[in-house]
Amino acid sequence: MSKHHVTTTINKEPVEFLCETQETLLDVLRNTLNLTGSKEGCASGDCGACTVIVDGKMVCSCLMLAVEAEGCTVTTVEGIADGDKLHPVQQKFLEHAALQCGFCTPGFIVATKALLDENPNPTEEEARYWLAGNLCRCTGYDKIIRAVMDAAAEMRGEAKAA
Amino acid sequence: MPSLNYAAPTSVAEAVALLAGAPGRARPLSGGTDLLVQLRSGRMKPELIVDTKHIPGMIGISGDAATGFTIGAATSGAMMEAHAALKAAWPGVVEAMDLIGSEQIQGRATLAGNLCNASPAADSVPAMVAAGAKAIVVGPAGERVVAVETIPTGPGRTSLAAGEFIRAITLPPHAARSGDAYLRFIPRTEMDIAVVGCGVHVTLDANGVCTAARVVLGAVAPTVLLVDAAAAALVGHTLDDATLAALDAAARAACKPITDKRGTIEYRIKVAGVMARRTAAIAFARAQGRAVKGH
Ligand SMILES: Cc1cc2nc3c(=O)[nH]c(=O)nc-3n(C[C@H](O)[C@H](O)[C@H](O)COP(=O)(O)OP(=O)(O)OC[C@H]3O[C@@H](n4cnc5c(N)ncnc54)[C@H](O)[C@@H]3O)c2cc1C
Ligand code: FES
Ligand code: FES
């Protein structure tokens, strides 16, 4: 079969690409569009390293066919910062040293942004459940959760969380 | 290897024609959270993927508690969770769906996909069966409405004929003094597959005596089990100790589980009785108008 022609909006830019049916959105982001921020940790929906936001909902881009993105609006980790200015979530991950190898970080950043867009004032328990689909093999989840809670406080305009 | 094709029909008739035109070689696609994993592993080798999400009515929830809800077959768990009226009337069904996978999985996973993947441990299925949910099936011979429990016939197998797919799942009108619940037992609190799942729906009279019940077990047999003997243990009773003991015994007696890495036969049977008690307690409390937390 000839390749599919797909028209989407990625990180606020109109984007067109060609893909085979079996290519996932993650395959196309990384291999065709050179948006290599999203990572492939498992390719089975378990690790969350490939998390992107599609039409307002976060999904595993490894579990979505690229051709399904026709007409969709996609946000990847590359679209989180405002130009050179880091998003508060990114800034807080740096400040709290909430990463070591960094492989899981793009997924955590996107998932955290999706959380705070939907619920600006999560409890720690809500944040932990929300991020249950993001696995990290090095940092330990505590620093990550501290960064998330601090980013939430900052985005609400409150003083630094204790 | 034959190449894999993709189609995104915009009407039921077009989708049926595509599926019927490649019998056994075409698969409907909803959220893809099972199908994509199976494509990659090679367990599923279709030649055509028919994406159902562009057919009008496949995504969305209509109706209300009094008349019953219709949930488009491609509606995600996240959309169900965000629907306040659905959650208030059928907390067991919504919580069962919400247990599936992570927040990322919830963005795409559907009731219909969970049902048609036909895993004996599928979380939403015992809750749907307890609720009396029906599947609206469309195919070359038109439309038929069937109880959801008739769809899975064994692990990975369904009763759907060539060319058929599910257009929507319906929940019946919500009766006064009725309530539903679903609990699953897993070795941790998130991201695992049920050792045992249990769905219960009860209707009570003004004195709190059960007048109708459906008790359903998951992960203890090749398909979910609608356990009539367990329902019979509840009808005519309040939820006292003797009733709970009878429910526990009936649930255990119905189990035909296997031993695997998540639990032995003996363990699953024991846990099934415990889960039946706990789930029934939540369903009774909800039927009495108390908003209790399930999962
Ligand atoms: C990380 C992860 C965690 C998971 N955790 C759980 C869990 O805790 N509990 C659980 O029960 N499941 C779990 N699952 C499995 C899966 O997410 C669910 O079964 C989900 O509900 C499937 O829905 P879907 O829309 O994604 O199905 P799809 O993948 O789109 O389809 C599944 C099957 O159903 C068929 N199908 C889809 N739509 C229709 C239709 N309308 N009519 C007829 N056939 C159709 C497809 O052809 C395919 O065979 C998990 C999966 C992953 C990747
Ligand atoms: S790569 Fe998609 S969830 Fe792991
Ligand atoms: S920092 Fe290495 S996996 Fe999370």
XYZ file of C-alpha atoms and ligand atoms in Angstrom:
518
model
C 0.000 0.000 0.000
C 1.192 3.503 -0.671
C 2.141 5.576 2.327
C -0.453 7.571 4.218
C -0.323 11.325 4.010
C -1.091 12.797 7.442
C -1.761 16.444 8.314
C -1.438 17.429 11.972
C -0.491 20.253 14.278
C 2.565 19.478 16.384
C 3.739 21.944 19.037
C 1.556 24.656 17.463
C 3.105 24.196 13.983
C 1.251 22.648 11.031
C 3.070 19.430 10.145
C 2.571 16.964 7.294
C 4.246 13.599 7.037
C 4.098 10.288 5.180
C 3.940 7.015 7.093
C 3.299 3.292 6.790
C 0.265 1.842 8.593
C 2.327 -0.038 11.171
C 4.413 2.989 12.173
C 3.446 4.405 15.555
C 3.191 8.086 16.309
C 6.392 7.641 18.340
C 8.191 6.132 15.324
C 7.237 9.119 13.175
C 8.064 11.716 15.837
C 11.526 10.272 16.348
C 12.503 8.874 12.955
C 10.687 11.083 10.453
C 10.281 14.407 12.248
C 13.493 14.275 14.322
C 11.551 15.084 17.484
C 13.673 12.724 19.544
C 12.645 14.079 22.943
C 9.961 11.411 23.284
C 11.660 8.132 24.174
C 10.876 4.488 23.555
C 11.388 2.625 26.810
C 9.138 -0.368 26.314
C 6.896 0.030 23.235
C 4.091 -1.632 25.186
C 2.419 1.169 27.122
C 4.093 0.370 30.432
C 6.825 2.991 30.944
C 5.387 6.349 29.822
C 8.677 7.594 28.301
C 6.794 8.223 25.040
C 4.005 10.314 26.630
C 2.548 13.063 24.427
C -0.665 15.078 24.590
C -3.116 14.470 21.737
C -6.199 16.696 21.540
C -5.861 17.545 25.228
C -5.417 13.981 26.555
C -2.105 12.380 27.350
C -1.435 9.101 25.594
C 1.436 6.707 24.985
C 2.649 7.595 21.499
C 3.959 4.015 21.188
C 0.346 2.781 21.350
C -1.065 5.085 18.679
C -0.685 4.606 14.947
C 0.841 7.656 13.279
C -1.955 7.610 10.713
C -4.448 8.098 13.559
C -2.949 11.540 14.153
C -4.681 12.918 11.037
C -6.308 16.208 12.034
C -5.052 15.985 15.635
C -3.211 18.514 17.768
C -0.112 17.009 19.370
C 2.141 18.408 22.092
C 5.498 16.722 22.698
C 8.179 17.567 25.247
C 9.745 19.877 22.631
C 6.604 22.035 22.839
C 6.546 22.523 26.593
C 9.055 25.373 26.966
C 8.186 28.866 25.777
C 11.048 29.478 23.344
C 14.202 29.665 25.471
C 12.237 29.995 28.691
C 11.764 26.679 30.479
C 8.306 25.747 31.676
C 8.020 25.807 35.515
C 7.767 21.994 35.494
C 11.079 21.737 33.617
C 12.672 24.338 35.889
C 11.571 22.478 39.024
C 12.828 19.135 37.727
C 16.245 20.793 37.366
C 16.150 22.486 40.770
C 15.116 19.314 42.590
C 17.549 17.140 40.613
C 14.564 15.000 39.677
C 16.523 13.144 37.039
C 19.669 11.111 36.622
C 20.035 9.490 33.204
C 17.068 11.541 31.978
C 15.520 8.849 29.793
C 12.188 8.965 31.631
C 12.200 12.751 32.051
C 10.426 13.848 28.846
C 7.536 11.554 29.699
C 7.376 12.835 33.266
C 7.493 16.460 32.098
C 4.649 15.992 29.616
C 2.580 13.968 32.108
C 3.129 16.553 34.843
C 2.112 19.396 32.559
C -1.045 17.462 31.636
C -1.769 16.924 35.345
C -1.366 20.575 36.277
C -3.421 21.746 33.294
C -6.281 19.586 34.542
C -5.748 19.884 38.298
C -3.608 22.878 39.388
C -3.762 21.836 43.047
C -3.210 18.069 43.266
C -2.574 16.261 46.524
C 0.632 14.267 46.658
C -1.443 11.095 46.418
C -3.208 12.373 43.290
C 0.129 13.267 41.732
C 1.564 9.835 42.520
C -1.434 8.023 40.997
C -1.416 10.301 37.943
C 2.247 9.468 37.340
C 1.867 5.720 37.995
C 2.272 5.088 34.268
C 5.686 6.786 34.184
C 8.554 4.589 35.296
C 11.997 5.772 36.370
C 14.774 3.308 36.998
C 17.322 5.674 38.551
C 16.098 8.737 40.394
C 13.653 7.332 42.888
C 10.222 8.821 42.784
C 10.536 11.111 45.775
C 12.567 13.840 44.077
C 10.247 13.685 41.106
C 7.178 14.122 43.304
C 8.823 17.009 45.154
C 9.521 18.723 41.840
C 5.933 18.169 40.735
C 4.435 19.563 43.947
C 6.775 22.550 43.889
C 5.980 23.280 40.234
C 2.280 23.121 41.073
C 2.745 25.604 43.930
C 4.782 27.940 41.749
C 2.232 27.827 38.941
C -0.511 28.683 41.433
C 1.583 31.658 42.443
C 2.244 30.334 45.952
C 5.448 30.364 47.915
C 7.831 27.441 47.664
C 6.351 24.225 49.047
C 8.075 23.011 52.209
C 4.358 -10.614 4.405
C 1.122 -9.002 3.209
C 1.233 -5.290 3.883
C -0.973 -3.766 6.531
C -3.710 -1.414 5.362
C -5.666 1.179 7.315
C -9.117 2.622 6.750
C -11.043 5.262 8.667
C -14.645 4.864 7.515
C -17.165 7.576 8.336
C -20.301 5.433 8.476
C -21.327 2.123 10.046
C -22.240 0.718 6.615
C -18.810 1.546 5.219
C -17.082 -0.034 8.249
C -19.192 -3.204 8.007
C -18.406 -3.494 4.280
C -14.678 -3.138 4.968
C -14.693 -5.697 7.801
C -16.906 -8.161 5.908
C -14.766 -7.747 2.789
C -11.718 -9.194 4.559
C -13.173 -11.841 6.900
C -10.716 -12.901 9.572
C -8.115 -10.508 8.184
C -9.555 -7.178 9.323
C -9.636 -5.816 12.909
C -11.621 -2.927 14.323
C -9.485 -0.361 16.153
C -10.731 1.638 19.131
C -8.067 2.863 21.577
C -5.417 0.449 20.340
C -4.040 -0.231 23.822
C -4.391 -3.986 23.251
C -4.266 -4.083 19.472
C -0.995 -2.163 19.060
C 0.779 -4.346 21.607
C -0.484 -7.450 19.793
C 0.502 -6.109 16.361
C 4.019 -5.502 17.552
C 4.393 -8.885 19.212
C 3.019 -10.599 16.101
C 0.193 -12.235 18.062
C -2.271 -10.447 15.810
C -1.530 -10.305 12.058
C -4.410 -8.506 10.359
C -4.195 -7.159 6.828
C -6.594 -4.299 7.449
C -7.164 -2.067 10.442
C -10.573 -0.391 10.502
C -10.423 2.679 12.731
C -13.931 3.145 14.170
C -13.331 6.582 15.679
C -14.480 8.633 12.681
C -17.966 7.102 12.592
C -20.500 9.541 14.082
C -21.712 8.420 17.521
C -18.754 6.158 18.262
C -17.294 8.682 20.722
C -19.525 10.203 23.378
C -22.034 9.452 26.136
C -25.767 10.133 25.847
C -28.831 9.479 27.994
C -29.255 9.825 31.740
C -29.789 7.766 34.889
C -33.569 7.567 34.430
C -33.588 6.373 30.818
C -30.221 4.617 30.692
C -26.900 5.651 29.180
C -25.514 4.887 25.736
C -21.729 4.930 25.594
C -20.212 5.052 22.103
C -17.890 2.075 21.660
C -14.809 4.257 21.094
C -15.368 6.467 24.174
C -12.242 6.582 26.334
C -12.033 5.829 30.039
C -10.983 9.446 30.616
C -14.259 10.666 29.068
C -16.284 8.311 31.264
C -14.411 9.460 34.365
C -15.215 13.092 33.459
C -18.970 12.410 33.081
C -20.519 13.330 36.449
C -23.997 11.870 35.818
C -22.632 8.547 34.576
C -20.329 8.333 37.580
C -23.133 9.112 40.015
C -25.451 6.433 38.579
C -22.909 3.702 37.786
C -19.851 4.264 39.995
C -18.899 0.579 39.764
C -18.706 0.595 35.971
C -16.785 3.887 35.863
C -14.354 2.804 38.586
C -13.754 -0.546 36.876
C -12.888 1.239 33.624
C -10.723 3.716 35.531
C -8.656 0.863 36.979
C -7.404 -0.023 33.494
C -3.792 0.989 33.086
C -2.297 4.405 33.650
C -3.649 7.877 32.964
C -2.022 7.591 29.500
C -3.904 4.334 28.818
C -7.112 6.002 30.050
C -6.743 8.624 27.305
C -7.497 5.915 24.713
C -8.762 2.643 26.261
C -12.455 1.750 25.823
C -15.108 -0.554 27.290
C -15.669 -2.198 23.889
C -11.954 -2.897 23.400
C -11.693 -4.348 26.910
C -14.707 -6.583 26.160
C -13.571 -7.700 22.685
C -9.976 -8.334 23.703
C -11.673 -11.070 25.741
C -9.156 -11.389 28.551
C -10.625 -13.352 31.485
C -9.113 -10.676 33.769
C -10.560 -7.661 31.901
C -11.542 -5.195 34.615
C -14.563 -3.484 33.107
C -16.324 -6.690 32.093
C -17.531 -7.993 35.506
C -18.793 -4.481 36.294
C -20.652 -4.230 32.969
C -22.181 -7.687 33.384
C -23.281 -6.879 36.955
C -24.866 -3.656 35.690
C -26.815 -5.522 32.993
C -24.981 -3.716 30.190
C -25.782 -4.548 26.588
C -23.707 -4.311 23.435
C -25.200 -2.885 20.247
C -23.604 -5.043 17.555
C -23.686 -3.969 13.918
C -22.876 -6.187 10.955
C -23.865 -7.352 7.481
C -27.230 -8.586 8.825
C -28.031 -5.260 10.486
C -28.085 -4.440 14.172
C -28.563 -6.763 17.162
C -28.510 -6.009 20.882
C -26.975 -8.622 23.173
C -26.001 -8.929 26.827
C -22.284 -8.123 27.109
C -21.572 -11.492 28.751
C -22.397 -13.238 25.451
C -19.508 -11.494 23.637
C -16.349 -13.109 25.098
C -16.406 -16.893 24.599
C -12.900 -17.707 25.888
C -9.483 -16.076 26.198
C -9.027 -13.923 23.068
C -12.230 -15.220 21.422
C -15.606 -13.530 20.882
C -19.019 -14.422 19.490
C -18.846 -11.601 16.928
C -19.359 -12.865 13.378
C -17.339 -11.757 10.334
C -18.065 -8.139 9.552
C -19.534 -7.397 12.970
C -18.367 -4.816 15.472
C -19.774 -3.075 18.538
C -21.275 0.361 17.952
C -22.147 1.200 21.569
C -22.533 -0.148 25.083
C -25.770 0.629 26.914
C -26.521 0.725 30.633
C -30.136 0.198 31.753
C -32.266 2.775 33.579
C -30.988 3.184 37.130
C -33.572 1.790 39.576
C -34.335 3.479 42.896
C -32.407 1.998 45.849
C -29.932 0.226 43.580
C -26.164 0.410 43.504
C -23.134 -1.145 41.843
C -19.496 -1.704 42.712
C -16.358 -3.316 41.299
C -13.226 -4.290 43.173
C -10.168 -6.117 41.984
C -7.373 -7.661 43.940
C -3.831 -7.025 42.720
C -0.551 -7.444 44.598
C 0.053 -3.662 44.514
C -2.109 -0.560 44.178
C -1.663 0.384 40.494
C -0.685 -1.031 37.126
C -1.274 -4.751 37.469
C -3.690 -7.395 36.256
C -6.482 -8.726 38.447
C -5.879 -11.868 40.505
C -9.624 -11.754 41.083
C -12.165 -9.112 40.059
C -15.707 -8.845 41.362
C -18.697 -6.807 40.184
C -21.925 -6.587 42.180
C -25.217 -4.824 41.481
C -28.068 -4.889 44.017
C -31.542 -3.414 44.393
C -32.992 -3.081 47.917
C -36.451 -2.464 49.323
C -37.262 0.328 51.768
C -36.065 -1.847 54.678
C -32.697 -2.559 53.127
C -33.653 -6.101 52.099
C -32.167 -7.151 48.768
C -34.789 -7.728 46.071
C -32.484 -8.307 43.076
C -28.768 -8.967 42.666
C -26.121 -9.784 40.091
C -22.732 -11.047 41.270
C -19.949 -11.453 38.707
C -16.406 -12.779 39.103
C -13.437 -12.100 36.795
C -10.081 -13.871 36.418
C -11.274 -17.124 37.988
C -12.423 -18.920 34.786
C -11.879 -18.657 30.986
C -14.654 -16.032 30.838
C -16.232 -13.850 33.501
C -18.766 -15.747 35.627
C -22.276 -14.482 36.388
C -22.818 -16.399 39.630
C -26.541 -16.991 40.124
C -26.007 -18.873 43.393
C -24.163 -15.873 44.826
C -26.999 -13.556 43.795
C -29.491 -15.986 45.378
C -27.518 -15.770 48.625
C -28.241 -12.023 48.725
C -31.889 -11.860 47.604
C -34.324 -11.741 50.521
C -31.631 -10.687 52.988
C -29.949 -7.678 54.494
C -26.171 -7.805 54.492
C -25.766 -9.586 57.858
C -23.026 -12.033 58.787
C -24.966 -15.120 57.701
C -25.691 -13.561 54.296
C -22.049 -12.590 53.838
C -20.946 -16.130 54.710
C -23.416 -17.612 52.215
C -22.241 -15.158 49.533
C -18.604 -16.022 50.232
C -19.310 -19.767 49.944
C -21.299 -19.381 46.713
C -18.589 -17.243 45.117
C -15.888 -19.752 46.053
C -17.947 -22.678 44.734
C -18.286 -21.044 41.298
C -14.548 -20.517 40.676
C -12.689 -22.558 38.059
C -9.347 -20.750 38.155
C -5.868 -21.619 36.985
C -2.559 -21.316 38.793
C -0.227 -18.694 37.348
C 2.404 -16.229 38.548
C -0.277 -14.029 40.140
C -1.862 -16.725 42.264
C -2.579 -20.392 42.789
C -5.966 -22.036 42.323
C -6.471 -22.232 46.111
C -5.503 -18.583 46.620
C -7.772 -17.297 43.850
C -10.746 -19.227 45.249
C -10.178 -17.860 48.750
C -9.751 -14.288 47.467
C -12.905 -14.575 45.331
C -14.995 -15.093 48.466
C -13.370 -12.136 50.206
C -13.795 -9.874 47.185
C -17.468 -10.838 46.860
C -18.065 -9.782 50.489
C -16.236 -6.464 50.128
C -17.814 -5.585 46.800
C -21.309 -6.452 48.029
C -20.808 -4.204 51.059
C -20.054 -1.230 48.785
C -22.968 -1.996 46.437
C -25.382 -2.236 49.407
C -24.133 1.047 50.878
C -24.567 2.788 47.524
C -28.066 1.340 47.118
C -28.866 2.898 50.495
C -27.813 6.252 49.125
C -24.433 6.453 50.804
C -21.625 7.725 48.614
C -18.862 5.292 49.447
C -15.477 5.136 47.874
C -14.806 2.053 45.819
C -11.318 1.947 44.432
C 0.106 -0.612 30.192
C -1.232 -1.278 30.047
C -1.981 -1.544 31.181
C -3.223 -2.179 31.076
N -3.920 -2.433 32.224
C -5.109 -3.070 32.161
C -5.847 -3.329 33.366
O -5.439 -2.959 34.473
N -7.029 -3.994 33.247
C -7.532 -4.408 32.037
O -8.613 -4.978 32.003
N -6.847 -4.145 30.885
C -5.659 -3.508 30.916
N -4.968 -3.246 29.751
C -5.496 -3.705 28.471
C -6.254 -2.646 27.634
O -5.836 -1.344 27.939
C -7.778 -2.745 27.832
O -8.218 -4.035 27.492
C -8.540 -1.690 27.008
O -9.833 -1.520 27.539
C -8.646 -2.031 25.541
O -9.421 -1.023 24.890
P -8.924 -0.374 23.508
O -10.007 0.549 23.073
O -7.576 0.185 23.627
O -8.913 -1.681 22.593
P -8.199 -1.943 21.173
O -6.774 -2.238 21.383
O -8.567 -0.904 20.199
O -8.975 -3.292 20.785
C -8.872 -4.480 21.552
C -9.519 -5.632 20.774
O -10.913 -5.410 20.597
C -11.236 -5.284 19.222
N -12.166 -4.152 19.135
C -11.899 -2.847 19.457
N -13.006 -2.102 19.309
C -13.989 -2.933 18.887
C -15.363 -2.750 18.551
N -15.952 -1.539 18.630
N -16.089 -3.838 18.146
C -15.504 -5.055 18.072
N -14.206 -5.296 18.375
C -13.456 -4.246 18.778
C -9.924 -5.036 18.495
O -9.959 -5.492 17.178
C -8.952 -5.791 19.373
O -8.983 -7.165 19.063
C -3.716 -2.580 29.811
C -2.974 -2.296 28.663
C -1.745 -1.656 28.766
C -0.960 -1.356 27.522
S 7.607 3.428 25.142
Fe 5.513 3.930 25.209
S 5.000 3.451 27.231
Fe 7.024 2.728 27.113
S 16.326 9.308 35.362
Fe 16.935 7.440 34.485
S 15.042 6.442 34.127
Fe 14.463 8.159 35.249
